[in-house]
Amino acid sequence: MIKTCVIMAGGSGERFWPLSRKDRPKQLLKLDSKYKTMLRQSIDRIGKVIDKADIFIVTSVNLLEPIRRELADIPASNVIAEPSKKNTAPCLAYAAAFLKAKYRANESEILMAVLTADHKIESDEDFQMNIAAILDFASLNQGLCTIGIKPARPETGYGYIEVETEFVNYGKTQIAPVARFHEKPDAGKASEYIESGNFFWNSGMFFWRLDVFINEMKQHFPEVGEQIDAMADLHSGTTETAFPGTNEKINELYNCFPDKSIDYALLEKSNSVYVAKADFTWDDIGSWDSFSRLHGSDDDGNLNFGDSIVSVDSKDTMIINNTDDSRMVSALGLEDIIIITTDDAVLVCHKSKVQDVKKIVAELRNKKMDKWL
């Protein structure tokens, strides 16, 4: 059995502006480590389970070279460019076609793990044992697998997975059929989910055999699934080059695909989805509020990150000073405010608006202020 991993790393990380920029988005930032980017941590973590020669990164064309420089130990041809931004269902179909063309093996002999580059995971060893067990399960079953996280709080920013039957031990994990997926809830509904005990956060990590994935896509998302074989044929002979993503025929085909998430296009429709219960601590590093969870706060709920920061009579406020010129940042009498400073931009935002930081980026784009994108 050939074990492969696809890491989706094409996001722009706009909710982490102004630290995250178009040429260096959050997956290339050291948000929770002084030494490693988020992407590097993802590679090193899964690299204990899957050989690095079989790890692939799907990103955007403008990030091909920055990511190849960041990951010198990964073959350049393993960093592939999505032809255009089309959400996760077309993206994973594109990756599946690439794997089919590259390995030229029976599709039932290829395992495909899908991860993202912006997760914080505690206990790499527990994660790796879980993944090994899930891959073994996926190799023997005609099913799509994901990982569910036991909710730590009534989170409104994540989707949820509902389970109606008991979990069954399988190696170093526990697995149950998925009853249904739920979209991001409001605060009241999220609290109800936690109280029931039958709901888990949707981690966005997936595991399946290549043949199972392709067949399920053909059944539930045929406008894309029926084109996977065609894309694989067009990839043939190009998977070892350092310039994947430049095939014009694939680009034309891909650009016609609907923009749909893998959850909506496939997982919510399939009757063959399983969830494994995570035995590790997980967080999705999606916006500035997750940065507070990463680094903690003082008794007043304040987090000061960086040098030359003075905060007086403030409460539940986060200040990040990421300037190179020792610029001092001071705050007085603030509450529930976030201040982010870089060498060329400053963000001041109420904590309740952290999910809307991308609106600033949209406004910069509308005003053609590309220098700050």
Coordinates of C-alpha atoms in Angstrom, one line a residue:
M1 CA 0.0 0.0 0.0
I2 CA 1.4 3.4 -1.0
K3 CA 0.8 6.0 1.7
T4 CA 0.6 9.6 0.5
C5 CA -0.3 12.9 2.1
V6 CA -1.7 16.1 0.4
I7 CA -1.3 19.3 2.4
M8 CA -3.5 22.1 1.3
A9 CA -1.5 25.3 1.6
G10 CA -3.0 27.8 -0.9
G11 CA -4.9 30.0 1.5
S12 CA -4.2 33.7 1.7
G13 CA -4.6 34.0 5.5
E14 CA -6.4 37.3 5.1
R15 CA -7.8 37.2 8.7
F16 CA -4.2 37.4 9.9
W17 CA -3.5 40.7 8.1
P18 CA -1.3 42.7 8.4
L19 CA 1.2 40.0 9.5
S20 CA -0.1 37.7 6.7
R21 CA 0.5 39.0 3.2
K22 CA -0.1 37.6 -0.3
D23 CA 3.6 36.6 -0.7
R24 CA 3.9 35.3 2.8
P25 CA 0.6 34.1 4.2
K26 CA 0.0 32.5 7.6
Q27 CA 1.2 29.0 6.6
L28 CA 4.7 30.6 6.1
L29 CA 4.7 32.5 9.4
K30 CA 6.0 31.3 12.7
L31 CA 2.8 31.9 14.7
D32 CA 3.3 29.5 17.5
S33 CA 7.0 28.7 17.3
K34 CA 10.2 30.8 17.2
Y35 CA 11.8 28.3 14.9
K36 CA 9.3 26.7 12.5
T37 CA 6.6 28.0 10.2
M38 CA 3.1 26.5 10.4
L39 CA 3.8 24.6 7.1
R40 CA 7.1 23.2 8.3
Q41 CA 5.5 21.9 11.5
S42 CA 2.9 20.2 9.4
I43 CA 5.5 18.5 7.3
D44 CA 7.6 17.4 10.2
R45 CA 4.6 16.0 12.1
I46 CA 3.2 13.8 9.3
G47 CA 6.8 13.0 8.1
K48 CA 7.0 10.4 10.9
V49 CA 4.1 8.5 9.4
I50 CA 4.5 9.1 5.6
D51 CA 7.8 9.4 3.8
K52 CA 8.6 12.9 2.7
A53 CA 9.0 11.8 -0.9
D54 CA 5.3 11.0 -0.8
I55 CA 4.1 14.3 0.8
F56 CA 2.6 16.8 -1.7
I57 CA 1.7 20.4 -1.1
V58 CA -1.1 22.0 -3.2
T59 CA -0.8 25.8 -3.2
S60 CA -1.3 28.8 -5.5
V61 CA 0.9 29.8 -8.4
N62 CA 2.4 32.8 -6.6
L63 CA 3.4 30.7 -3.6
L64 CA 5.1 27.9 -5.6
E65 CA 8.6 29.2 -5.2
P66 CA 8.3 30.6 -1.6
I67 CA 7.1 27.2 -0.5
R68 CA 9.8 25.3 -2.4
R69 CA 12.4 27.4 -0.7
E70 CA 10.8 26.8 2.7
L71 CA 10.7 23.0 2.1
A72 CA 14.1 22.2 0.6
D73 CA 13.7 18.6 1.8
I74 CA 10.6 18.0 -0.3
P75 CA 11.0 17.4 -4.0
A76 CA 10.2 20.6 -5.9
S77 CA 7.9 18.6 -8.2
N78 CA 5.8 17.7 -5.1
V79 CA 4.8 21.3 -4.6
I80 CA 2.0 21.7 -7.1
A81 CA 0.0 24.8 -8.1
E82 CA -3.8 24.7 -8.2
P83 CA -4.8 26.3 -11.6
S84 CA -7.1 28.7 -9.9
K85 CA -8.8 29.2 -6.5
K86 CA -11.8 26.8 -6.6
N87 CA -12.3 25.6 -3.0
T88 CA -11.4 22.2 -1.5
A89 CA -13.5 19.8 -3.6
P90 CA -11.9 20.7 -7.0
C91 CA -8.5 21.1 -5.2
L92 CA -8.5 17.6 -3.9
A93 CA -9.8 16.2 -7.2
Y94 CA -6.8 17.9 -8.9
A95 CA -4.5 16.4 -6.3
A96 CA -6.0 13.0 -6.7
A97 CA -5.5 13.2 -10.5
F98 CA -1.8 14.1 -9.9
L99 CA -1.3 11.1 -7.6
K100 CA -3.0 8.8 -10.1
A101 CA -0.7 10.0 -12.8
K102 CA 2.5 9.9 -10.7
Y103 CA 2.2 6.5 -9.2
R104 CA 0.6 4.6 -12.1
A105 CA -0.5 2.0 -9.6
N106 CA -3.9 0.4 -8.9
E107 CA -6.0 3.1 -7.3
S108 CA -7.0 0.8 -4.5
E109 CA -3.3 0.6 -3.5
I110 CA -2.9 4.3 -3.0
L111 CA -3.8 5.9 0.4
M112 CA -4.4 9.7 0.5
A113 CA -4.2 11.6 3.7
V114 CA -5.4 15.2 3.5
L115 CA -4.1 17.8 6.0
T116 CA -4.0 21.6 6.1
A117 CA -1.0 23.8 7.0
D118 CA -2.7 25.9 9.7
H119 CA -3.5 23.5 12.6
K120 CA -2.0 23.6 16.0
I121 CA -1.6 20.1 17.4
E122 CA -0.2 19.1 20.8
S123 CA 1.5 15.7 21.3
D124 CA 2.9 14.8 17.9
E125 CA 3.2 11.2 19.0
D126 CA -0.5 10.8 19.8
F127 CA -1.3 12.4 16.5
Q128 CA 1.0 10.1 14.6
M129 CA -0.5 7.0 16.3
N130 CA -4.0 8.1 15.5
I131 CA -3.1 8.8 11.8
A132 CA -1.4 5.4 11.4
A133 CA -4.5 3.6 12.7
I134 CA -6.9 5.7 10.5
L135 CA -4.8 5.0 7.4
D136 CA -4.9 1.3 8.2
F137 CA -8.7 1.5 8.6
A138 CA -9.0 3.4 5.3
S139 CA -6.9 0.8 3.5
L140 CA -9.4 -1.9 4.4
N141 CA -12.7 -0.1 4.1
Q142 CA -14.8 1.4 1.3
G143 CA -15.2 4.6 3.3
L144 CA -14.1 8.2 3.6
C145 CA -12.6 9.0 7.0
T146 CA -12.1 12.2 9.0
I147 CA -11.0 13.2 12.5
G148 CA -13.4 14.6 15.1
I149 CA -12.2 16.8 17.9
K150 CA -14.0 16.8 21.3
P151 CA -15.2 20.4 21.6
A152 CA -13.4 22.5 24.3
R153 CA -15.8 25.4 24.1
P154 CA -19.0 26.4 22.2
E155 CA -17.2 27.4 19.1
T156 CA -19.2 29.2 16.4
G157 CA -16.3 29.2 13.9
Y158 CA -16.1 25.5 13.2
G159 CA -18.4 23.0 11.5
Y160 CA -19.5 20.0 13.6
I161 CA -19.8 16.2 13.1
E162 CA -22.7 14.3 14.7
V163 CA -22.4 10.7 15.8
E164 CA -25.3 8.5 16.8
T165 CA -23.6 5.2 17.5
E166 CA -20.9 4.1 19.9
F167 CA -17.3 4.4 18.9
V168 CA -15.4 1.1 18.3
N169 CA -11.7 0.7 19.1
Y170 CA -9.5 0.4 16.1
G171 CA -5.8 0.2 16.8
K172 CA -4.7 3.4 18.5
T173 CA -8.0 5.2 17.8
Q174 CA -11.8 4.9 18.0
I175 CA -14.0 5.1 14.9
A176 CA -17.7 5.5 14.3
P177 CA -20.0 6.2 11.3
V178 CA -20.8 9.8 10.8
A179 CA -24.5 10.5 11.2
R180 CA -24.4 14.0 9.6
F181 CA -22.4 17.1 9.2
H182 CA -23.5 20.5 10.6
E183 CA -22.5 24.0 9.4
K184 CA -21.0 26.5 11.7
P185 CA -23.7 27.1 14.4
D186 CA -24.7 30.2 16.4
A187 CA -23.7 30.4 20.1
G188 CA -26.9 28.8 21.4
K189 CA -26.7 25.8 19.0
A190 CA -23.0 25.3 19.7
S191 CA -23.8 25.1 23.5
E192 CA -26.5 22.5 22.7
Y193 CA -24.0 20.5 20.7
I194 CA -21.5 20.3 23.6
E195 CA -24.2 19.4 26.1
S196 CA -25.4 16.5 24.0
G197 CA -21.9 14.9 23.9
N198 CA -22.5 13.5 20.4
F199 CA -20.9 16.3 18.5
F200 CA -17.3 16.9 17.5
W201 CA -15.5 19.7 15.7
N202 CA -14.8 19.0 12.1
S203 CA -11.0 19.0 11.9
G204 CA -10.8 19.2 8.1
M205 CA -8.4 16.2 8.0
F206 CA -9.4 13.4 5.6
F207 CA -8.2 9.9 4.8
W208 CA -9.2 7.5 2.0
R209 CA -8.1 5.1 -0.7
L210 CA -7.7 6.8 -4.0
D211 CA -10.2 4.5 -5.7
V212 CA -12.8 5.2 -3.0
F213 CA -12.4 8.9 -3.3
I214 CA -12.6 9.0 -7.1
N215 CA -15.7 6.7 -7.1
E216 CA -17.5 8.8 -4.5
M217 CA -16.7 12.0 -6.3
K218 CA -18.1 10.5 -9.6
Q219 CA -21.3 9.6 -7.7
H220 CA -21.8 12.7 -5.7
F221 CA -20.0 15.5 -7.5
P222 CA -19.9 14.2 -11.1
E223 CA -19.2 17.6 -12.7
V224 CA -15.7 17.3 -11.2
G225 CA -15.4 13.6 -10.3
E226 CA -15.9 12.5 -14.0
Q227 CA -12.9 14.7 -15.0
I228 CA -10.4 13.2 -12.6
D229 CA -9.3 10.5 -15.1
A230 CA -9.0 13.1 -17.8
M231 CA -6.8 15.3 -15.6
A232 CA -4.6 12.3 -14.7
D233 CA -4.1 11.6 -18.4
L234 CA -3.1 15.2 -19.0
H235 CA -0.7 15.1 -16.0
S236 CA 1.0 12.0 -17.4
G237 CA 4.7 12.6 -18.1
T238 CA 4.7 15.9 -16.2
T239 CA 4.6 14.8 -12.6
E240 CA 8.4 14.8 -12.2
T241 CA 8.9 18.3 -13.5
A242 CA 9.2 21.3 -11.2
F243 CA 6.4 23.2 -13.0
P244 CA 3.1 21.4 -12.3
G245 CA 0.1 23.7 -12.7
T246 CA 1.2 25.0 -16.1
N247 CA -0.7 22.5 -18.3
E248 CA -3.0 24.7 -20.3
K249 CA -5.5 21.9 -21.0
I250 CA -5.9 21.1 -17.3
N251 CA -6.2 24.8 -16.5
E252 CA -9.1 25.2 -19.0
L253 CA -10.8 22.1 -17.6
Y254 CA -10.3 23.2 -14.0
N255 CA -11.4 26.8 -14.5
C256 CA -14.9 25.4 -15.4
F257 CA -15.3 23.5 -12.2
P258 CA -17.9 24.7 -9.6
D259 CA -16.5 26.3 -6.5
K260 CA -17.5 23.9 -3.7
S261 CA -16.0 22.7 -0.4
I262 CA -15.3 19.0 0.0
D263 CA -17.8 18.9 2.9
Y264 CA -20.7 20.3 0.8
A265 CA -19.8 18.6 -2.5
L266 CA -19.1 15.1 -1.1
L267 CA -19.0 14.4 2.6
E268 CA -22.5 15.6 3.4
K269 CA -23.9 13.5 0.6
S270 CA -22.0 10.2 1.1
N271 CA -23.3 7.4 3.2
S272 CA -19.8 6.0 3.7
V273 CA -18.1 8.5 6.0
Y274 CA -16.4 7.6 9.3
V275 CA -15.0 9.7 12.1
A276 CA -12.1 8.9 14.3
K277 CA -12.0 10.5 17.8
A278 CA -8.8 12.6 18.2
D279 CA -6.5 11.6 21.1
F280 CA -4.6 14.9 20.8
T281 CA -5.3 18.6 21.4
W282 CA -6.1 20.5 18.3
D283 CA -6.8 24.1 17.3
D284 CA -7.5 25.8 14.0
I285 CA -5.2 28.8 13.6
G286 CA -7.7 30.8 11.7
S287 CA -7.8 34.3 13.1
W288 CA -6.3 36.6 15.7
D289 CA -8.4 35.2 18.5
S290 CA -6.7 31.8 18.0
F291 CA -3.4 33.6 18.6
S292 CA -4.6 34.4 22.1
R293 CA -5.3 30.7 22.7
L294 CA -1.8 29.8 21.5
H295 CA 0.1 32.2 23.8
G296 CA -2.2 32.7 26.7
S297 CA -2.8 35.9 28.6
D298 CA -2.2 37.5 32.0
D299 CA -4.6 37.9 34.9
D300 CA -6.3 40.8 33.2
G301 CA -6.8 38.9 30.0
N302 CA -4.1 40.8 28.2
L303 CA -1.5 39.4 25.8
N304 CA 1.6 41.5 24.8
F305 CA 3.6 39.7 22.2
G306 CA 6.9 41.3 21.0
D307 CA 9.2 43.9 22.4
S308 CA 8.7 47.5 23.4
I309 CA 5.0 47.3 24.5
V310 CA 3.5 49.2 27.4
S311 CA -0.2 48.7 28.4
V312 CA -1.8 50.5 31.3
D313 CA -5.3 50.0 32.7
S314 CA -6.3 47.7 29.8
K315 CA -8.3 44.5 29.9
D316 CA -8.7 41.6 27.5
T317 CA -6.5 43.3 25.0
M318 CA -3.9 41.8 22.7
I319 CA -0.9 43.8 21.3
I320 CA 1.5 42.3 18.8
N321 CA 4.6 44.4 17.9
N322 CA 6.2 42.9 14.9
T323 CA 8.4 45.8 13.8
D324 CA 12.1 45.7 13.1
D325 CA 12.9 49.2 14.3
S326 CA 12.2 48.8 18.0
R327 CA 9.1 51.0 17.6
M328 CA 7.2 51.3 20.9
V329 CA 3.5 50.5 21.1
S330 CA 1.5 51.9 24.1
A331 CA -2.1 51.4 25.1
L332 CA -4.1 53.1 27.8
G333 CA -7.6 52.1 29.1
L334 CA -8.5 49.7 26.3
E335 CA -10.8 46.7 26.6
D336 CA -11.4 43.9 24.1
I337 CA -9.1 45.5 21.5
I338 CA -6.5 44.0 19.2
I339 CA -3.5 46.0 18.0
I340 CA -1.1 44.5 15.4
T341 CA 1.9 46.5 14.2
T342 CA 4.2 45.7 11.4
D343 CA 6.9 47.8 9.6
D344 CA 4.4 49.2 7.2
A345 CA 0.9 48.7 8.6
V346 CA -1.1 48.8 11.8
L347 CA -4.4 47.1 12.6
V348 CA -6.7 48.2 15.4
C349 CA -9.7 46.0 15.8
H350 CA -12.4 45.1 18.4
K351 CA -12.1 41.5 19.4
S352 CA -15.7 40.8 18.2
K353 CA -14.6 41.7 14.7
V354 CA -11.6 39.4 14.3
Q355 CA -13.4 37.2 11.7
D356 CA -14.0 40.3 9.6
V357 CA -10.3 41.4 9.2
K358 CA -10.5 40.1 5.7
K359 CA -12.8 43.0 4.9
I360 CA -9.9 45.3 5.4
V361 CA -8.0 43.3 2.8
A362 CA -10.9 43.5 0.4
E363 CA -11.1 47.2 0.8
L364 CA -7.3 47.5 0.1
R365 CA -7.8 45.5 -3.0
N366 CA -10.8 47.6 -4.1
K367 CA -8.8 50.8 -3.7
K368 CA -5.9 49.2 -5.5
M369 CA -3.6 49.6 -2.5
D370 CA -1.7 46.5 -3.5
K371 CA 1.4 47.6 -1.6
W372 CA -0.2 46.5 1.7
L373 CA -1.8 43.3 0.5

